[in-house]
PDB file of C-alpha atoms in Angstrom:
ATOM      1  CA  MET A  26     278.062 171.754  52.155  1.00  0.00           C
ATOM      2  CA  ASN A  27     276.010 174.268  50.161  1.00  0.00           C
ATOM      3  CA  PRO A  28     275.009 172.642  46.852  1.00  0.00           C
ATOM      4  CA  PRO A  29     276.132 174.539  43.717  1.00  0.00           C
ATOM      5  CA  HIS A  30     273.164 172.998  41.923  1.00  0.00           C
ATOM      6  CA  ILE A  31     269.548 172.560  43.000  1.00  0.00           C
ATOM      7  CA  SER A  32     267.976 169.372  41.648  1.00  0.00           C
ATOM      8  CA  VAL A  33     264.557 169.882  40.072  1.00  0.00           C
ATOM      9  CA  LEU A  34     261.277 167.994  40.628  1.00  0.00           C
ATOM     10  CA  LYS A  35     262.606 166.276  43.766  1.00  0.00           C
ATOM     11  CA  GLN A  36     259.215 165.353  45.164  1.00  0.00           C
ATOM     12  CA  GLU A  37     258.046 164.096  41.760  1.00  0.00           C
ATOM     13  CA  VAL A  38     261.130 161.850  41.482  1.00  0.00           C
ATOM     14  CA  LEU A  39     260.517 160.421  44.967  1.00  0.00           C
ATOM     15  CA  GLU A  40     256.915 159.673  44.112  1.00  0.00           C
ATOM     16  CA  THR A  41     257.884 158.032  40.804  1.00  0.00           C
ATOM     17  CA  PHE A  42     260.053 155.489  42.638  1.00  0.00           C
ATOM     18  CA  ASP A  43     257.649 155.095  45.535  1.00  0.00           C
ATOM     19  CA  HIS A  44     256.548 151.484  45.046  1.00  0.00           C
ATOM     20  CA  GLU A  45     256.584 148.429  47.246  1.00  0.00           C
ATOM     21  CA  ILE A  46     259.655 146.685  45.812  1.00  0.00           C
ATOM     22  CA  ILE A  47     261.938 149.647  46.497  1.00  0.00           C
ATOM     23  CA  LYS A  48     260.376 150.374  49.908  1.00  0.00           C
ATOM     24  CA  GLN A  49     260.589 146.807  51.174  1.00  0.00           C
ATOM     25  CA  LYS A  50     263.401 145.084  49.285  1.00  0.00           C
ATOM     26  CA  GLY A  51     265.445 147.897  47.768  1.00  0.00           C
ATOM     27  CA  GLY A  52     267.514 146.933  44.758  1.00  0.00           C
ATOM     28  CA  ILE A  53     269.780 148.964  42.488  1.00  0.00           C
ATOM     29  CA  LEU A  54     268.858 152.330  40.983  1.00  0.00           C
ATOM     30  CA  VAL A  55     271.062 153.847  38.305  1.00  0.00           C
ATOM     31  CA  ASP A  56     271.368 157.615  38.367  1.00  0.00           C
ATOM     32  CA  CYS A  57     272.542 158.261  34.809  1.00  0.00           C
ATOM     33  CA  THR A  58     273.288 161.946  35.320  1.00  0.00           C
ATOM     34  CA  LEU A  59     274.688 162.146  38.843  1.00  0.00           C
ATOM     35  CA  GLY A  60     275.795 165.781  38.834  1.00  0.00           C
ATOM     36  CA  PHE A  61     276.121 166.997  42.405  1.00  0.00           C
ATOM     37  CA  GLY A  62     274.073 164.007  43.599  1.00  0.00           C
ATOM     38  CA  GLY A  63     270.928 165.834  44.738  1.00  0.00           C
ATOM     39  CA  HIS A  64     268.461 163.225  43.455  1.00  0.00           C
ATOM     40  CA  SER A  65     270.608 160.339  44.659  1.00  0.00           C
ATOM     41  CA  LEU A  66     270.940 161.853  48.106  1.00  0.00           C
ATOM     42  CA  MET A  67     267.206 162.151  48.686  1.00  0.00           C
ATOM     43  CA  LEU A  68     266.555 158.646  47.325  1.00  0.00           C
ATOM     44  CA  LEU A  69     269.193 157.116  49.586  1.00  0.00           C
ATOM     45  CA  GLU A  70     267.775 158.976  52.572  1.00  0.00           C
ATOM     46  CA  LYS A  71     264.181 157.903  51.871  1.00  0.00           C
ATOM     47  CA  TYR A  72     264.764 154.252  50.928  1.00  0.00           C
ATOM     48  CA  PRO A  73     267.208 152.544  53.325  1.00  0.00           C
ATOM     49  CA  GLN A  74     267.278 149.324  51.295  1.00  0.00           C
ATOM     50  CA  LEU A  75     268.157 151.044  48.057  1.00  0.00           C
ATOM     51  CA  LYS A  76     271.607 151.036  46.408  1.00  0.00           C
ATOM     52  CA  ILE A  77     272.582 153.590  43.759  1.00  0.00           C
ATOM     53  CA  ILE A  78     275.125 153.562  40.956  1.00  0.00           C
ATOM     54  CA  GLY A  79     275.801 157.112  39.751  1.00  0.00           C
ATOM     55  CA  ILE A  80     277.157 157.952  36.286  1.00  0.00           C
ATOM     56  CA  ASP A  81     278.743 161.210  35.125  1.00  0.00           C
ATOM     57  CA  GLN A  82     281.254 162.386  32.528  1.00  0.00           C
ATOM     58  CA  ASP A  83     282.200 165.505  34.473  1.00  0.00           C
ATOM     59  CA  LYS A  84     285.082 164.660  36.807  1.00  0.00           C
ATOM     60  CA  GLU A  85     284.595 167.846  38.809  1.00  0.00           C
ATOM     61  CA  ALA A  86     280.974 166.881  39.479  1.00  0.00           C
ATOM     62  CA  ILE A  87     282.036 163.349  40.407  1.00  0.00           C
ATOM     63  CA  ALA A  88     284.482 164.623  43.017  1.00  0.00           C
ATOM     64  CA  LEU A  89     281.874 166.895  44.612  1.00  0.00           C
ATOM     65  CA  ALA A  90     279.168 164.179  44.584  1.00  0.00           C
ATOM     66  CA  LYS A  91     281.539 161.629  46.088  1.00  0.00           C
ATOM     67  CA  LYS A  92     282.247 163.953  49.011  1.00  0.00           C
ATOM     68  CA  ARG A  93     278.586 164.876  49.434  1.00  0.00           C
ATOM     69  CA  LEU A  94     277.460 161.223  49.552  1.00  0.00           C
ATOM     70  CA  GLU A  95     280.405 159.763  51.417  1.00  0.00           C
ATOM     71  CA  SER A  96     278.178 158.757  54.353  1.00  0.00           C
ATOM     72  CA  PHE A  97     276.381 156.352  51.988  1.00  0.00           C
ATOM     73  CA  SER A  98     279.559 154.718  50.680  1.00  0.00           C
ATOM     74  CA  GLY A  99     278.229 151.206  51.386  1.00  0.00           C
ATOM     75  CA  ARG A 100     275.156 151.819  49.232  1.00  0.00           C
ATOM     76  CA  PHE A 101     276.561 154.162  46.639  1.00  0.00           C
ATOM     77  CA  SER A 102     279.171 153.942  43.879  1.00  0.00           C
ATOM     78  CA  ILE A 103     280.173 156.093  40.897  1.00  0.00           C
ATOM     79  CA  GLU A 104     281.021 155.196  37.294  1.00  0.00           C
ATOM     80  CA  TYR A 105     282.745 157.680  34.977  1.00  0.00           C
ATOM     81  CA  GLY A 106     281.698 157.992  31.325  1.00  0.00           C
ATOM     82  CA  ARG A 107     278.842 158.713  28.941  1.00  0.00           C
ATOM     83  CA  PHE A 108     275.637 157.407  30.469  1.00  0.00           C
ATOM     84  CA  SER A 109     274.452 155.615  27.336  1.00  0.00           C
ATOM     85  CA  GLU A 110     277.641 153.505  27.283  1.00  0.00           C
ATOM     86  CA  VAL A 111     277.966 152.878  30.997  1.00  0.00           C
ATOM     87  CA  LEU A 112     274.277 152.122  31.493  1.00  0.00           C
ATOM     88  CA  LYS A 113     274.415 149.422  28.837  1.00  0.00           C
ATOM     89  CA  GLN A 114     277.303 147.724  30.641  1.00  0.00           C
ATOM     90  CA  ILE A 115     275.508 147.967  33.986  1.00  0.00           C
ATOM     91  CA  LEU A 116     272.286 146.438  32.641  1.00  0.00           C
ATOM     92  CA  GLN A 117     274.238 143.565  31.113  1.00  0.00           C
ATOM     93  CA  THR A 118     276.148 142.711  34.299  1.00  0.00           C
ATOM     94  CA  LYS A 119     274.045 143.826  37.257  1.00  0.00           C
ATOM     95  CA  GLN A 120     270.926 142.129  38.594  1.00  0.00           C
ATOM     96  CA  ASN A 121     267.951 143.563  40.427  1.00  0.00           C
ATOM     97  CA  ILE A 122     267.812 146.930  38.660  1.00  0.00           C
ATOM     98  CA  VAL A 123     264.646 148.525  40.046  1.00  0.00           C
ATOM     99  CA  GLY A 124     265.007 152.027  38.713  1.00  0.00           C
ATOM    100  CA  ILE A 125     266.813 154.256  36.235  1.00  0.00           C
ATOM    101  CA  LEU A 126     266.872 158.057  36.563  1.00  0.00           C
ATOM    102  CA  ALA A 127     268.206 160.548  34.002  1.00  0.00           C
ATOM    103  CA  ASP A 128     268.096 164.322  34.479  1.00  0.00           C
ATOM    104  CA  ILE A 129     268.965 165.440  30.955  1.00  0.00           C
ATOM    105  CA  GLY A 130     270.239 168.966  31.451  1.00  0.00           C
ATOM    106  CA  VAL A 131     273.215 171.111  32.234  1.00  0.00           C
ATOM    107  CA  SER A 132     273.656 171.726  35.944  1.00  0.00           C
ATOM    108  CA  SER A 133     273.801 175.178  37.539  1.00  0.00           C
ATOM    109  CA  MET A 134     277.336 174.240  38.563  1.00  0.00           C
ATOM    110  CA  GLN A 135     278.355 174.105  34.878  1.00  0.00           C
ATOM    111  CA  PHE A 136     276.402 177.205  33.873  1.00  0.00           C
ATOM    112  CA  ASP A 137     277.656 179.349  36.682  1.00  0.00           C
ATOM    113  CA  ARG A 138     281.362 178.508  36.348  1.00  0.00           C
ATOM    114  CA  LYS A 139     282.439 181.021  33.746  1.00  0.00           C
ATOM    115  CA  GLU A 140     285.541 179.057  32.857  1.00  0.00           C
ATOM    116  CA  ARG A 141     283.298 176.244  31.549  1.00  0.00           C
ATOM    117  CA  GLY A 142     282.154 178.574  28.770  1.00  0.00           C
ATOM    118  CA  PHE A 143     278.377 177.983  28.977  1.00  0.00           C
ATOM    119  CA  CYS A 144     277.145 181.413  30.088  1.00  0.00           C
ATOM    120  CA  PHE A 145     276.698 184.544  27.971  1.00  0.00           C
ATOM    121  CA  GLU A 146     279.320 186.624  29.795  1.00  0.00           C
ATOM    122  CA  SER A 147     282.101 184.030  29.837  1.00  0.00           C
ATOM    123  CA  GLU A 148     285.516 184.852  28.389  1.00  0.00           C
ATOM    124  CA  PHE A 149     285.668 181.221  27.301  1.00  0.00           C
ATOM    125  CA  LEU A 150     283.636 179.332  24.660  1.00  0.00           C
ATOM    126  CA  ASP A 151     283.712 175.671  25.602  1.00  0.00           C
ATOM    127  CA  MET A 152     280.397 174.037  26.712  1.00  0.00           C
ATOM    128  CA  ARG A 153     281.860 170.542  27.059  1.00  0.00           C
ATOM    129  CA  MET A 154     280.414 168.485  29.894  1.00  0.00           C
ATOM    130  CA  ASP A 155     283.549 166.353  29.657  1.00  0.00           C
ATOM    131  CA  PRO A 156     286.477 168.760  29.044  1.00  0.00           C
ATOM    132  CA  SER A 157     288.626 165.898  27.750  1.00  0.00           C
ATOM    133  CA  GLN A 158     286.339 165.385  24.726  1.00  0.00           C
ATOM    134  CA  SER A 159     286.289 167.262  21.441  1.00  0.00           C
ATOM    135  CA  PRO A 160     285.098 169.464  19.803  1.00  0.00           C
ATOM    136  CA  SER A 161     284.432 172.490  21.987  1.00  0.00           C
ATOM    137  CA  ALA A 162     281.939 175.205  21.111  1.00  0.00           C
ATOM    138  CA  LYS A 163     284.898 177.376  20.064  1.00  0.00           C
ATOM    139  CA  ASP A 164     285.997 174.691  17.594  1.00  0.00           C
ATOM    140  CA  ILE A 165     282.523 174.463  16.083  1.00  0.00           C
ATOM    141  CA  ILE A 166     281.944 178.235  15.811  1.00  0.00           C
ATOM    142  CA  ASN A 167     285.297 178.814  14.127  1.00  0.00           C
ATOM    143  CA  SER A 168     285.618 175.776  11.864  1.00  0.00           C
ATOM    144  CA  TYR A 169     282.200 174.387  10.874  1.00  0.00           C
ATOM    145  CA  PRO A 170     281.210 175.339   7.319  1.00  0.00           C
ATOM    146  CA  LEU A 171     278.152 177.550   6.811  1.00  0.00           C
ATOM    147  CA  PRO A 172     275.692 174.688   5.976  1.00  0.00           C
ATOM    148  CA  GLU A 173     276.674 172.851   9.193  1.00  0.00           C
ATOM    149  CA  LEU A 174     276.166 175.904  11.306  1.00  0.00           C
ATOM    150  CA  GLU A 175     272.764 176.392   9.685  1.00  0.00           C
ATOM    151  CA  ARG A 176     271.862 172.792  10.485  1.00  0.00           C
ATOM    152  CA  ILE A 177     272.770 173.193  14.147  1.00  0.00           C
ATOM    153  CA  PHE A 178     270.748 176.355  14.647  1.00  0.00           C
ATOM    154  CA  ARG A 179     267.817 175.056  12.627  1.00  0.00           C
ATOM    155  CA  ASP A 180     267.584 171.551  14.101  1.00  0.00           C
ATOM    156  CA  PHE A 181     268.780 172.060  17.670  1.00  0.00           C
ATOM    157  CA  GLY A 182     267.782 175.665  18.309  1.00  0.00           C
ATOM    158  CA  GLU A 183     264.689 175.764  16.134  1.00  0.00           C
ATOM    159  CA  ILE A 184     265.693 179.319  15.242  1.00  0.00           C
ATOM    160  CA  ARG A 185     263.646 180.855  12.417  1.00  0.00           C
ATOM    161  CA  GLU A 186     266.455 183.030  11.115  1.00  0.00           C
ATOM    162  CA  TYR A 187     269.072 180.275  11.294  1.00  0.00           C
ATOM    163  CA  LYS A 188     270.585 181.218   7.940  1.00  0.00           C
ATOM    164  CA  LYS A 189     271.095 184.842   8.993  1.00  0.00           C
ATOM    165  CA  LEU A 190     272.650 183.720  12.289  1.00  0.00           C
ATOM    166  CA  ALA A 191     275.078 181.346  10.632  1.00  0.00           C
ATOM    167  CA  HIS A 192     276.019 184.029   8.090  1.00  0.00           C
ATOM    168  CA  CYS A 193     276.724 186.594  10.838  1.00  0.00           C
ATOM    169  CA  ILE A 194     279.083 184.185  12.556  1.00  0.00           C
ATOM    170  CA  VAL A 195     280.951 183.306   9.367  1.00  0.00           C
ATOM    171  CA  GLU A 196     281.349 186.993   8.502  1.00  0.00           C
ATOM    172  CA  LEU A 197     282.752 187.818  11.952  1.00  0.00           C
ATOM    173  CA  ARG A 198     285.203 184.915  12.030  1.00  0.00           C
ATOM    174  CA  LYS A 199     286.669 186.072   8.698  1.00  0.00           C
ATOM    175  CA  LYS A 200     287.861 189.154  10.611  1.00  0.00           C
ATOM    176  CA  GLU A 201     288.758 187.581  13.946  1.00  0.00           C
ATOM    177  CA  LYS A 202     288.611 184.269  15.723  1.00  0.00           C
ATOM    178  CA  ILE A 203     285.620 183.995  18.046  1.00  0.00           C
ATOM    179  CA  ILE A 204     287.121 182.837  21.336  1.00  0.00           C
ATOM    180  CA  SER A 205     284.597 183.825  23.977  1.00  0.00           C
ATOM    181  CA  ALA A 206     280.920 183.210  24.771  1.00  0.00           C
ATOM    182  CA  LYS A 207     280.703 186.935  25.531  1.00  0.00           C
ATOM    183  CA  THR A 208     281.741 187.878  21.994  1.00  0.00           C
ATOM    184  CA  LEU A 209     279.313 185.385  20.483  1.00  0.00           C
ATOM    185  CA  SER A 210     276.350 186.475  22.658  1.00  0.00           C
ATOM    186  CA  GLN A 211     277.032 190.139  21.966  1.00  0.00           C
ATOM    187  CA  LEU A 212     277.154 189.426  18.220  1.00  0.00           C
ATOM    188  CA  ILE A 213     273.742 187.688  18.395  1.00  0.00           C
ATOM    189  CA  ALA A 214     272.231 190.444  20.554  1.00  0.00           C
ATOM    190  CA  ARG A 215     273.262 193.074  17.991  1.00  0.00           C
ATOM    191  CA  HIS A 216     271.424 191.317  15.166  1.00  0.00           C
ATOM    192  CA  PHE A 217     268.510 189.579  16.867  1.00  0.00           C
ATOM    193  CA  LYS A 218     265.807 190.405  19.428  1.00  0.00           C
ATOM    194  CA  HIS A 219     263.573 188.224  21.556  1.00  0.00           C
ATOM    195  CA  PRO A 220     260.697 189.508  23.699  1.00  0.00           C
ATOM    196  CA  LYS A 221     261.076 187.025  26.549  1.00  0.00           C
ATOM    197  CA  ILE A 222     264.600 185.549  26.672  1.00  0.00           C
ATOM    198  CA  HIS A 223     268.154 186.600  25.912  1.00  0.00           C
ATOM    199  CA  PRO A 224     268.568 186.668  22.119  1.00  0.00           C
ATOM    200  CA  ALA A 225     271.454 184.132  22.342  1.00  0.00           C
ATOM    201  CA  THR A 226     269.576 181.562  24.445  1.00  0.00           C
ATOM    202  CA  LEU A 227     268.476 179.257  21.664  1.00  0.00           C
ATOM    203  CA  ALA A 228     271.759 179.561  19.770  1.00  0.00           C
ATOM    204  CA  PHE A 229     273.695 178.579  22.921  1.00  0.00           C
ATOM    205  CA  GLN A 230     271.266 175.697  23.472  1.00  0.00           C
ATOM    206  CA  ALA A 231     271.901 174.482  19.929  1.00  0.00           C
ATOM    207  CA  LEU A 232     275.669 174.699  20.311  1.00  0.00           C
ATOM    208  CA  ARG A 233     275.616 172.838  23.631  1.00  0.00           C
ATOM    209  CA  ILE A 234     273.534 170.046  22.121  1.00  0.00           C
ATOM    210  CA  GLU A 235     276.004 169.700  19.248  1.00  0.00           C
ATOM    211  CA  VAL A 236     279.085 169.820  21.460  1.00  0.00           C
ATOM    212  CA  ASN A 237     277.841 167.107  23.829  1.00  0.00           C
ATOM    213  CA  ASN A 238     275.785 165.084  21.357  1.00  0.00           C
ATOM    214  CA  GLU A 239     272.902 165.405  23.823  1.00  0.00           C
ATOM    215  CA  LEU A 240     270.121 164.140  21.566  1.00  0.00           C
ATOM    216  CA  GLY A 241     272.329 161.311  20.319  1.00  0.00           C
ATOM    217  CA  GLU A 242     273.118 160.303  23.900  1.00  0.00           C
ATOM    218  CA  LEU A 243     269.434 160.273  24.792  1.00  0.00           C
ATOM    219  CA  GLU A 244     268.551 158.206  21.733  1.00  0.00           C
ATOM    220  CA  SER A 245     271.367 155.779  22.414  1.00  0.00           C
ATOM    221  CA  MET A 246     270.141 155.274  25.987  1.00  0.00           C
ATOM    222  CA  LEU A 247     266.531 154.735  24.957  1.00  0.00           C
ATOM    223  CA  LYS A 248     267.511 152.268  22.214  1.00  0.00           C
ATOM    224  CA  ILE A 249     269.071 150.034  24.886  1.00  0.00           C
ATOM    225  CA  PHE A 250     265.563 149.247  26.173  1.00  0.00           C
ATOM    226  CA  ASP A 251     264.357 148.161  22.730  1.00  0.00           C
ATOM    227  CA  SER A 252     266.215 144.905  23.210  1.00  0.00           C
ATOM    228  CA  GLN A 253     267.087 144.832  26.927  1.00  0.00           C
ATOM    229  CA  LYS A 254     264.697 142.815  29.075  1.00  0.00           C
ATOM    230  CA  MET A 255     263.999 144.691  32.316  1.00  0.00           C
ATOM    231  CA  GLN A 256     262.919 143.413  35.687  1.00  0.00           C
ATOM    232  CA  ASP A 257     259.169 143.478  36.286  1.00  0.00           C
ATOM    233  CA  THR A 258     257.936 146.845  37.630  1.00  0.00           C
ATOM    234  CA  SER A 259     261.330 148.505  37.248  1.00  0.00           C
ATOM    235  CA  ARG A 260     260.915 152.154  36.364  1.00  0.00           C
ATOM    236  CA  LEU A 261     262.625 154.597  34.019  1.00  0.00           C
ATOM    237  CA  CYS A 262     262.298 158.285  34.966  1.00  0.00           C
ATOM    238  CA  ILE A 263     263.617 161.027  32.646  1.00  0.00           C
ATOM    239  CA  ILE A 264     263.635 164.759  33.235  1.00  0.00           C
ATOM    240  CA  SER A 265     264.105 166.903  30.116  1.00  0.00           C
ATOM    241  CA  PHE A 266     264.363 170.645  29.598  1.00  0.00           C
ATOM    242  CA  HIS A 267     263.340 171.390  26.011  1.00  0.00           C
ATOM    243  CA  SER A 268     260.901 170.149  23.420  1.00  0.00           C
ATOM    244  CA  LEU A 269     263.430 168.258  21.290  1.00  0.00           C
ATOM    245  CA  GLU A 270     264.313 165.917  24.168  1.00  0.00           C
ATOM    246  CA  ASP A 271     260.739 165.595  25.408  1.00  0.00           C
ATOM    247  CA  ARG A 272     259.508 164.632  21.924  1.00  0.00           C
ATOM    248  CA  ILE A 273     262.061 161.832  21.690  1.00  0.00           C
ATOM    249  CA  ILE A 274     261.139 160.444  25.116  1.00  0.00           C
ATOM    250  CA  LYS A 275     257.408 160.697  24.429  1.00  0.00           C
ATOM    251  CA  ASN A 276     257.746 158.772  21.145  1.00  0.00           C
ATOM    252  CA  TYR A 277     259.778 155.964  22.712  1.00  0.00           C
ATOM    253  CA  PHE A 278     257.326 155.557  25.572  1.00  0.00           C
ATOM    254  CA  LYS A 279     254.447 155.437  23.105  1.00  0.00           C
ATOM    255  CA  LYS A 280     256.234 152.788  21.061  1.00  0.00           C
ATOM    256  CA  TRP A 281     256.969 150.654  24.132  1.00  0.00           C
ATOM    257  CA  GLU A 282     253.301 150.825  25.210  1.00  0.00           C
ATOM    258  CA  SER A 283     252.106 149.460  21.895  1.00  0.00           C
ATOM    259  CA  PRO A 284     251.628 145.652  21.717  1.00  0.00           C
ATOM    260  CA  CYS A 285     252.097 145.725  17.929  1.00  0.00           C
ATOM    261  CA  ILE A 286     255.448 146.256  16.220  1.00  0.00           C
ATOM    262  CA  CYS A 287     254.266 145.821  12.630  1.00  0.00           C
ATOM    263  CA  HIS A 288     254.978 148.537  10.066  1.00  0.00           C
ATOM    264  CA  PRO A 289     252.322 151.272  10.223  1.00  0.00           C
ATOM    265  CA  GLU A 290     251.420 150.563   6.548  1.00  0.00           C
ATOM    266  CA  ALA A 291     250.902 146.811   7.097  1.00  0.00           C
ATOM    267  CA  LEU A 292     247.405 145.702   6.070  1.00  0.00           C
ATOM    268  CA  LYS A 293     247.092 143.460   9.123  1.00  0.00           C
ATOM    269  CA  CYS A 294     249.016 142.618  12.259  1.00  0.00           C
ATOM    270  CA  GLU A 295     251.402 139.693  11.928  1.00  0.00           C
ATOM    271  CA  CYS A 296     253.505 140.150  15.102  1.00  0.00           C
ATOM    272  CA  GLY A 297     251.066 138.597  17.532  1.00  0.00           C
ATOM    273  CA  LYS A 298     250.414 141.826  19.448  1.00  0.00           C
ATOM    274  CA  ASN A 299     252.395 140.698  22.487  1.00  0.00           C
ATOM    275  CA  HIS A 300     255.262 143.148  22.389  1.00  0.00           C
ATOM    276  CA  GLN A 301     254.124 145.720  24.951  1.00  0.00           C
ATOM    277  CA  LYS A 302     257.037 146.530  27.258  1.00  0.00           C
ATOM    278  CA  GLY A 303     255.036 148.227  29.997  1.00  0.00           C
ATOM    279  CA  LYS A 304     253.052 151.368  30.657  1.00  0.00           C
ATOM    280  CA  ASN A 305     253.512 155.116  30.710  1.00  0.00           C
ATOM    281  CA  LEU A 306     253.078 156.200  34.345  1.00  0.00           C
ATOM    282  CA  TYR A 307     251.827 159.706  33.520  1.00  0.00           C
ATOM    283  CA  LYS A 308     249.509 160.733  30.710  1.00  0.00           C
ATOM    284  CA  LYS A 309     251.104 164.154  30.671  1.00  0.00           C
ATOM    285  CA  PRO A 310     254.620 165.067  31.845  1.00  0.00           C
ATOM    286  CA  LEU A 311     254.987 166.323  35.405  1.00  0.00           C
ATOM    287  CA  ILE A 312     256.182 169.935  35.703  1.00  0.00           C
ATOM    288  CA  ALA A 313     257.470 172.089  38.542  1.00  0.00           C
ATOM    289  CA  SER A 314     254.988 173.758  40.886  1.00  0.00           C
ATOM    290  CA  LYS A 315     254.785 177.559  41.042  1.00  0.00           C
ATOM    291  CA  LYS A 316     256.481 177.394  44.436  1.00  0.00           C
ATOM    292  CA  GLU A 317     259.453 175.459  43.018  1.00  0.00           C
ATOM    293  CA  VAL A 318     259.782 177.787  40.038  1.00  0.00           C
ATOM    294  CA  GLN A 319     259.822 180.780  42.391  1.00  0.00           C
ATOM    295  CA  SER A 320     262.661 179.284  44.457  1.00  0.00           C
ATOM    296  CA  ASN A 321     264.488 177.773  41.458  1.00  0.00           C
ATOM    297  CA  PRO A 322     263.652 179.522  38.134  1.00  0.00           C
ATOM    298  CA  ARG A 323     265.662 176.950  36.171  1.00  0.00           C
ATOM    299  CA  ALA A 324     262.954 174.382  36.977  1.00  0.00           C
ATOM    300  CA  ARG A 325     260.387 176.228  34.847  1.00  0.00           C
ATOM    301  CA  SER A 326     261.129 174.227  31.702  1.00  0.00           C
ATOM    302  CA  ALA A 327     261.648 170.830  33.352  1.00  0.00           C
ATOM    303  CA  LYS A 328     259.359 167.968  32.337  1.00  0.00           C
ATOM    304  CA  LEU A 329     259.324 164.509  33.938  1.00  0.00           C
ATOM    305  CA  ARG A 330     258.131 161.395  32.126  1.00  0.00           C
ATOM    306  CA  ALA A 331     258.233 157.910  33.578  1.00  0.00           C
ATOM    307  CA  PHE A 332     257.735 154.369  32.249  1.00  0.00           C
ATOM    308  CA  GLU A 333     257.168 151.140  34.178  1.00  0.00           C
ATOM    309  CA  PHE A 334     258.450 147.963  32.577  1.00  0.00           C
ATOM    310  CA  LEU A 335     256.301 144.852  32.937  1.00  0.00           C
ATOM    311  CA  ASP A 336     257.650 141.352  32.493  1.00  0.00           C
TER     312      ASP A 336
END
């Protein structure tokens, strides 16, 4: 089966989970963003003792991953839903969790299927990872008031001319309903230029984040570990694709490394300085090699950070 999506940073993921407990005893690893199962497949192949629980909210991806990994049915299972919600349930009920992996990004499978409404030339404007959820990008573009559109493009796209962009959209929808990604991308291209990327790239990123509550999902997942006690040496590995996500991950890892949880303005420590949850495995995020970027250009913006919990 030819994969419709190429998983990024495969070797780096393998190395992150390359420690004695997994190699000798196995345990359970939770793949929070299963997709087509590329990362899960290589982990199952390399570590014969390992079991994996995959999570995804895209039923099409689940069906494909299930078929791709059917030879590992005894060591692999799938849960449907938002990863922040399902992961919390798994951590509360399952023992021997040795690893958690999250690849926070849209798969090539979703981008390339024009009917999913992610790409610039699509006749649809959807962008939902779970098509059963609301709202879609079309709903947002045609119904959100001007200040809300400005917020999305400012906060999630970090677009300098966010006010102008929101105004252009509002003016167009007064004349006609915007029903396709193609119409939206052409509108943006007429009014904006960018020297390196398609002018609509950041706007589409912002819309996708809003549609799928991507930053909220990431925050919700990370907050679980504030109170959840993890098994000694279990590892959390997260791959992100833009600065907003990476900043959130970096800040949580920094907080978990600190032994002190007192307010920054406190005159002296009163918490006992024994609250360190573990250690950051890499001082700087791991990025794709030149060779990987050449073979898979979508890996160019990927960053991997990993944290090891210590009991």
